[in-house]
mmCIF file with all atom_site columns, C-alpha atoms in Angstrom:
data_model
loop_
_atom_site.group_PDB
_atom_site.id
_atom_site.type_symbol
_atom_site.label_atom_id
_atom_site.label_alt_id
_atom_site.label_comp_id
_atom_site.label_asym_id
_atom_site.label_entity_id
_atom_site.label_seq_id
_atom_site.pdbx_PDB_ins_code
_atom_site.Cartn_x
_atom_site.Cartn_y
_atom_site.Cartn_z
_atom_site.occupancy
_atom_site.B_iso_or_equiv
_atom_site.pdbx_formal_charge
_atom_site.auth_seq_id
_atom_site.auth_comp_id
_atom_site.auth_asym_id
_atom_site.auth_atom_id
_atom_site.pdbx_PDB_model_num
ATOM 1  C CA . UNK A 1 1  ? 121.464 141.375 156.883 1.00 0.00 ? 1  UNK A CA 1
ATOM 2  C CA . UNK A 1 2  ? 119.143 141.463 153.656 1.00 0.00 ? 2  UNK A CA 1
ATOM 3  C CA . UNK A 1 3  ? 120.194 138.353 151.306 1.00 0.00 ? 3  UNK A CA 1
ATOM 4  C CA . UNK A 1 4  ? 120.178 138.061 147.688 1.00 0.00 ? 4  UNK A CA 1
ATOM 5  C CA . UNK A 1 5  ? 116.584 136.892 148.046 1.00 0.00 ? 5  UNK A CA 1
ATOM 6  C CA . UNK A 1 6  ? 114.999 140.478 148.241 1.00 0.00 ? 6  UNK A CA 1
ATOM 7  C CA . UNK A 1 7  ? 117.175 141.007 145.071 1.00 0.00 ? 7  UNK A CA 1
ATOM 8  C CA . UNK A 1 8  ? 116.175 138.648 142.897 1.00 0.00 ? 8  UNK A CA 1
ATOM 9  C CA . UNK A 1 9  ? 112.778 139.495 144.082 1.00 0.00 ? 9  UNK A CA 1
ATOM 10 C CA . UNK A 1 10 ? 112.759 142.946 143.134 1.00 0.00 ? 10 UNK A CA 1
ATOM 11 C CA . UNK A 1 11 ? 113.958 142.016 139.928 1.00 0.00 ? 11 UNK A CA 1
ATOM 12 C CA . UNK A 1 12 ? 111.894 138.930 139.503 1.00 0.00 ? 12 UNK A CA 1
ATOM 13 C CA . UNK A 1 13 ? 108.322 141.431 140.479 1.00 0.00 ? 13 UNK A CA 1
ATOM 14 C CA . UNK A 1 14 ? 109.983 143.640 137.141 1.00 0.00 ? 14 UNK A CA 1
ATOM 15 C CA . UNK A 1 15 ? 109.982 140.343 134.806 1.00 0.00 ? 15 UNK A CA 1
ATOM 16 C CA . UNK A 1 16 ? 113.833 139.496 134.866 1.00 0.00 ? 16 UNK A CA 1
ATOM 17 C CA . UNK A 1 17 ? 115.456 137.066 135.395 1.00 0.00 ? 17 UNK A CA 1
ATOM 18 C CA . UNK A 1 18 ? 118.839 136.263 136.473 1.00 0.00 ? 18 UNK A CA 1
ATOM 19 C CA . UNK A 1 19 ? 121.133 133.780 134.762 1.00 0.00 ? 19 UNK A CA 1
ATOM 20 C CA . UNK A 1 20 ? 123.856 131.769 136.900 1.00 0.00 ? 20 UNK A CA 1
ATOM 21 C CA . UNK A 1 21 ? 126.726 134.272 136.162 1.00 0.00 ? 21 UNK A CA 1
ATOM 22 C CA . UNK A 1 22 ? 124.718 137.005 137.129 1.00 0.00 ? 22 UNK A CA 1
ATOM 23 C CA . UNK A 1 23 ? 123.398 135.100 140.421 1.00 0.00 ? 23 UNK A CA 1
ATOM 24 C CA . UNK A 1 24 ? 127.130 134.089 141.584 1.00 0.00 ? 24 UNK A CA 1
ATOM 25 C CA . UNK A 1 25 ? 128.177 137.931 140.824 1.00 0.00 ? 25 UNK A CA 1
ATOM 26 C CA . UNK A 1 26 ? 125.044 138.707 143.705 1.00 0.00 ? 26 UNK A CA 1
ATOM 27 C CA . UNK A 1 27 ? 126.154 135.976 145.825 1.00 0.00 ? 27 UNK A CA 1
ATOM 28 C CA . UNK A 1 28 ? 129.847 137.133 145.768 1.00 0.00 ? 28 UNK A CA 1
ATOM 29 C CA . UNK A 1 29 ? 129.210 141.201 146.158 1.00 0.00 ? 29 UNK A CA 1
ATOM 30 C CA . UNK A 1 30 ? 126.082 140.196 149.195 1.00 0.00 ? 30 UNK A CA 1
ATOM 31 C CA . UNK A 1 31 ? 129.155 138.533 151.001 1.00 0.00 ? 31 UNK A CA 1
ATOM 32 C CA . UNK A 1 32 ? 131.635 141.180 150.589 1.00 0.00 ? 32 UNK A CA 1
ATOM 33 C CA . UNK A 1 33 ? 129.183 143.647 151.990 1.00 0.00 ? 33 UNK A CA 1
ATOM 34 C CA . UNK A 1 34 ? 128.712 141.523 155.151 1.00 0.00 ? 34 UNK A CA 1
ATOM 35 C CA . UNK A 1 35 ? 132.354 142.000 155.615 1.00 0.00 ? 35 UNK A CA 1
ATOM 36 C CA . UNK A 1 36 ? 132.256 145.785 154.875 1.00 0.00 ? 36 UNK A CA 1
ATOM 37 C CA . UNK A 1 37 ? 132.828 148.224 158.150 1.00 0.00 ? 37 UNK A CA 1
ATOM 38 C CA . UNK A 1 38 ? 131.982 151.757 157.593 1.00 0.00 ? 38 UNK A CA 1
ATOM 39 C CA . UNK A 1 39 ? 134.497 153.921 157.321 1.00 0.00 ? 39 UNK A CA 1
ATOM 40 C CA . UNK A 1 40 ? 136.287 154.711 160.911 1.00 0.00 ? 40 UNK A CA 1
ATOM 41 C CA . UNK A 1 41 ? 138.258 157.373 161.883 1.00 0.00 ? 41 UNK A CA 1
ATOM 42 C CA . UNK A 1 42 ? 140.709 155.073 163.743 1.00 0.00 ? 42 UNK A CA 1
ATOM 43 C CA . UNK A 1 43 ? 140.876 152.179 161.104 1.00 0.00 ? 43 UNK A CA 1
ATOM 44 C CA . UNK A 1 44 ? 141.016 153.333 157.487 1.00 0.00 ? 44 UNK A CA 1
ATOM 45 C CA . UNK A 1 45 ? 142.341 150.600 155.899 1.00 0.00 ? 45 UNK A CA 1
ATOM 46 C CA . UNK A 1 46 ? 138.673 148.646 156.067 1.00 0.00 ? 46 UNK A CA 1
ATOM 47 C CA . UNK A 1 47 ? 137.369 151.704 153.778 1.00 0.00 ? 47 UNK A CA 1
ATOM 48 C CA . UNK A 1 48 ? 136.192 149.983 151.095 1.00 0.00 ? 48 UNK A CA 1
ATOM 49 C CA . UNK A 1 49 ? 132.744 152.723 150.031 1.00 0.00 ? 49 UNK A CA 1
ATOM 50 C CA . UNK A 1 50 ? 132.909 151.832 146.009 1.00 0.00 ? 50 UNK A CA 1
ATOM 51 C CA . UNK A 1 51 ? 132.388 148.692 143.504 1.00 0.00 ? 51 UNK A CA 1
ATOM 52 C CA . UNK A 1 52 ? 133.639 148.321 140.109 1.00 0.00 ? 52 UNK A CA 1
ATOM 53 C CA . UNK A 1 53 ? 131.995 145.641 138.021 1.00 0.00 ? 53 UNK A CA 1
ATOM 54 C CA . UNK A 1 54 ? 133.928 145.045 134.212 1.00 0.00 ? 54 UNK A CA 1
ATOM 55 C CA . UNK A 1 55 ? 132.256 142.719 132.163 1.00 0.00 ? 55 UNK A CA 1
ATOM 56 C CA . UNK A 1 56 ? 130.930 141.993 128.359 1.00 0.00 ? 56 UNK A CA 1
ATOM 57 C CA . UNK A 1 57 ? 128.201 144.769 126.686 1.00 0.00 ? 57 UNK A CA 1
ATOM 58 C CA . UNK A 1 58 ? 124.886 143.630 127.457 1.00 0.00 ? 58 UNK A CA 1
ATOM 59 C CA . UNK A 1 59 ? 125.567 141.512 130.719 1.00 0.00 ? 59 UNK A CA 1
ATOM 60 C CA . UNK A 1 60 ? 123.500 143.191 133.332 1.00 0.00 ? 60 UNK A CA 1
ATOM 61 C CA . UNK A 1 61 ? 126.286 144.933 134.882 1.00 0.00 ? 61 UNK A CA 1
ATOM 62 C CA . UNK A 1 62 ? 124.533 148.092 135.283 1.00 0.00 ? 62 UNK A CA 1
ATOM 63 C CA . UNK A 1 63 ? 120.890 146.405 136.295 1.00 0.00 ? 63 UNK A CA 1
ATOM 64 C CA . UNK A 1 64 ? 122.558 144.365 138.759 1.00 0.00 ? 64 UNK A CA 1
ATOM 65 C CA . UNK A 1 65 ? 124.308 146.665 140.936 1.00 0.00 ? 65 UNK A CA 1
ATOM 66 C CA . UNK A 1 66 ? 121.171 148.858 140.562 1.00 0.00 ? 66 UNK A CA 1
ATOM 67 C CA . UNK A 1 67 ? 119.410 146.240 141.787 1.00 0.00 ? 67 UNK A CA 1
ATOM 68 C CA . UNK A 1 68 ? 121.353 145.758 144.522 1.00 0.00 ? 68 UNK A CA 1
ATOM 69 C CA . UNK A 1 69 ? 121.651 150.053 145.484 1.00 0.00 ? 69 UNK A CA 1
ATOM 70 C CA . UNK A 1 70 ? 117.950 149.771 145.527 1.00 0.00 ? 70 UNK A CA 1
ATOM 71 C CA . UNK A 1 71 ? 118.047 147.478 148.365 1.00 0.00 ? 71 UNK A CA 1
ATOM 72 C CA . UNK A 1 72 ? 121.184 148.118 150.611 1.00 0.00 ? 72 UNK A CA 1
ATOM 73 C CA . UNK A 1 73 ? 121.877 151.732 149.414 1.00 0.00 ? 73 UNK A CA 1
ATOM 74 C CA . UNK A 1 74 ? 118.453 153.562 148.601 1.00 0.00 ? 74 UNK A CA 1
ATOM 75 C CA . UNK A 1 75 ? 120.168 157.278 149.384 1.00 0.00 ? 75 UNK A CA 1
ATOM 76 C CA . UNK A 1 76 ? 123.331 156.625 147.869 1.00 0.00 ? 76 UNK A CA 1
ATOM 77 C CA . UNK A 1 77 ? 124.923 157.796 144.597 1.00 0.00 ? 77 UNK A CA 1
ATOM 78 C CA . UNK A 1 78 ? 125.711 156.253 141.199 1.00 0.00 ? 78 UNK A CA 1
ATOM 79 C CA . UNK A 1 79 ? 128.224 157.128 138.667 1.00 0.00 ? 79 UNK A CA 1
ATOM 80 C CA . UNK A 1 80 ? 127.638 155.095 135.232 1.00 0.00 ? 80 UNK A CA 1
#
């Protein structure tokens, strides 16, 4: 599994930094995924394809889970 080094690396090699919020939010979402299963056709409860993140204007929100598509899900969708 990729770890929220490569992330904060990408973002670091664009000039940004993280705060601590923002850093926990990573560490928190990077350990959900290792507990995500794709999608099976005999065990669809463990579907869980889509994050939400709610927060303050101005937080990151949106750079953040960028951040994180660009590294995990390069081919996949975003809705904004």
């Amino acid at each position: 599994m990729k770890d929220i080094e490569i992330v904060l690396e990408n973002l670091s090699s664009k000039g940004i930094k993280v705060d601590q919020t923002q850093k926990l939010f990573l560490e928190a979402f990077l350990r959900m995924d290792s507990k995500y299963k794709p999608p099976s056709l005999f065990n669809k409860k463990n579907n869980k394809g889509n994050c939400y993140l709610w927060g303050q204007v101005g937080r990151g929100k949106t750079l953040l889970l960028d951040a994180v598509r660009d590294v995990y899900f390069a081919e996949s969708g975003r809705f904004h």
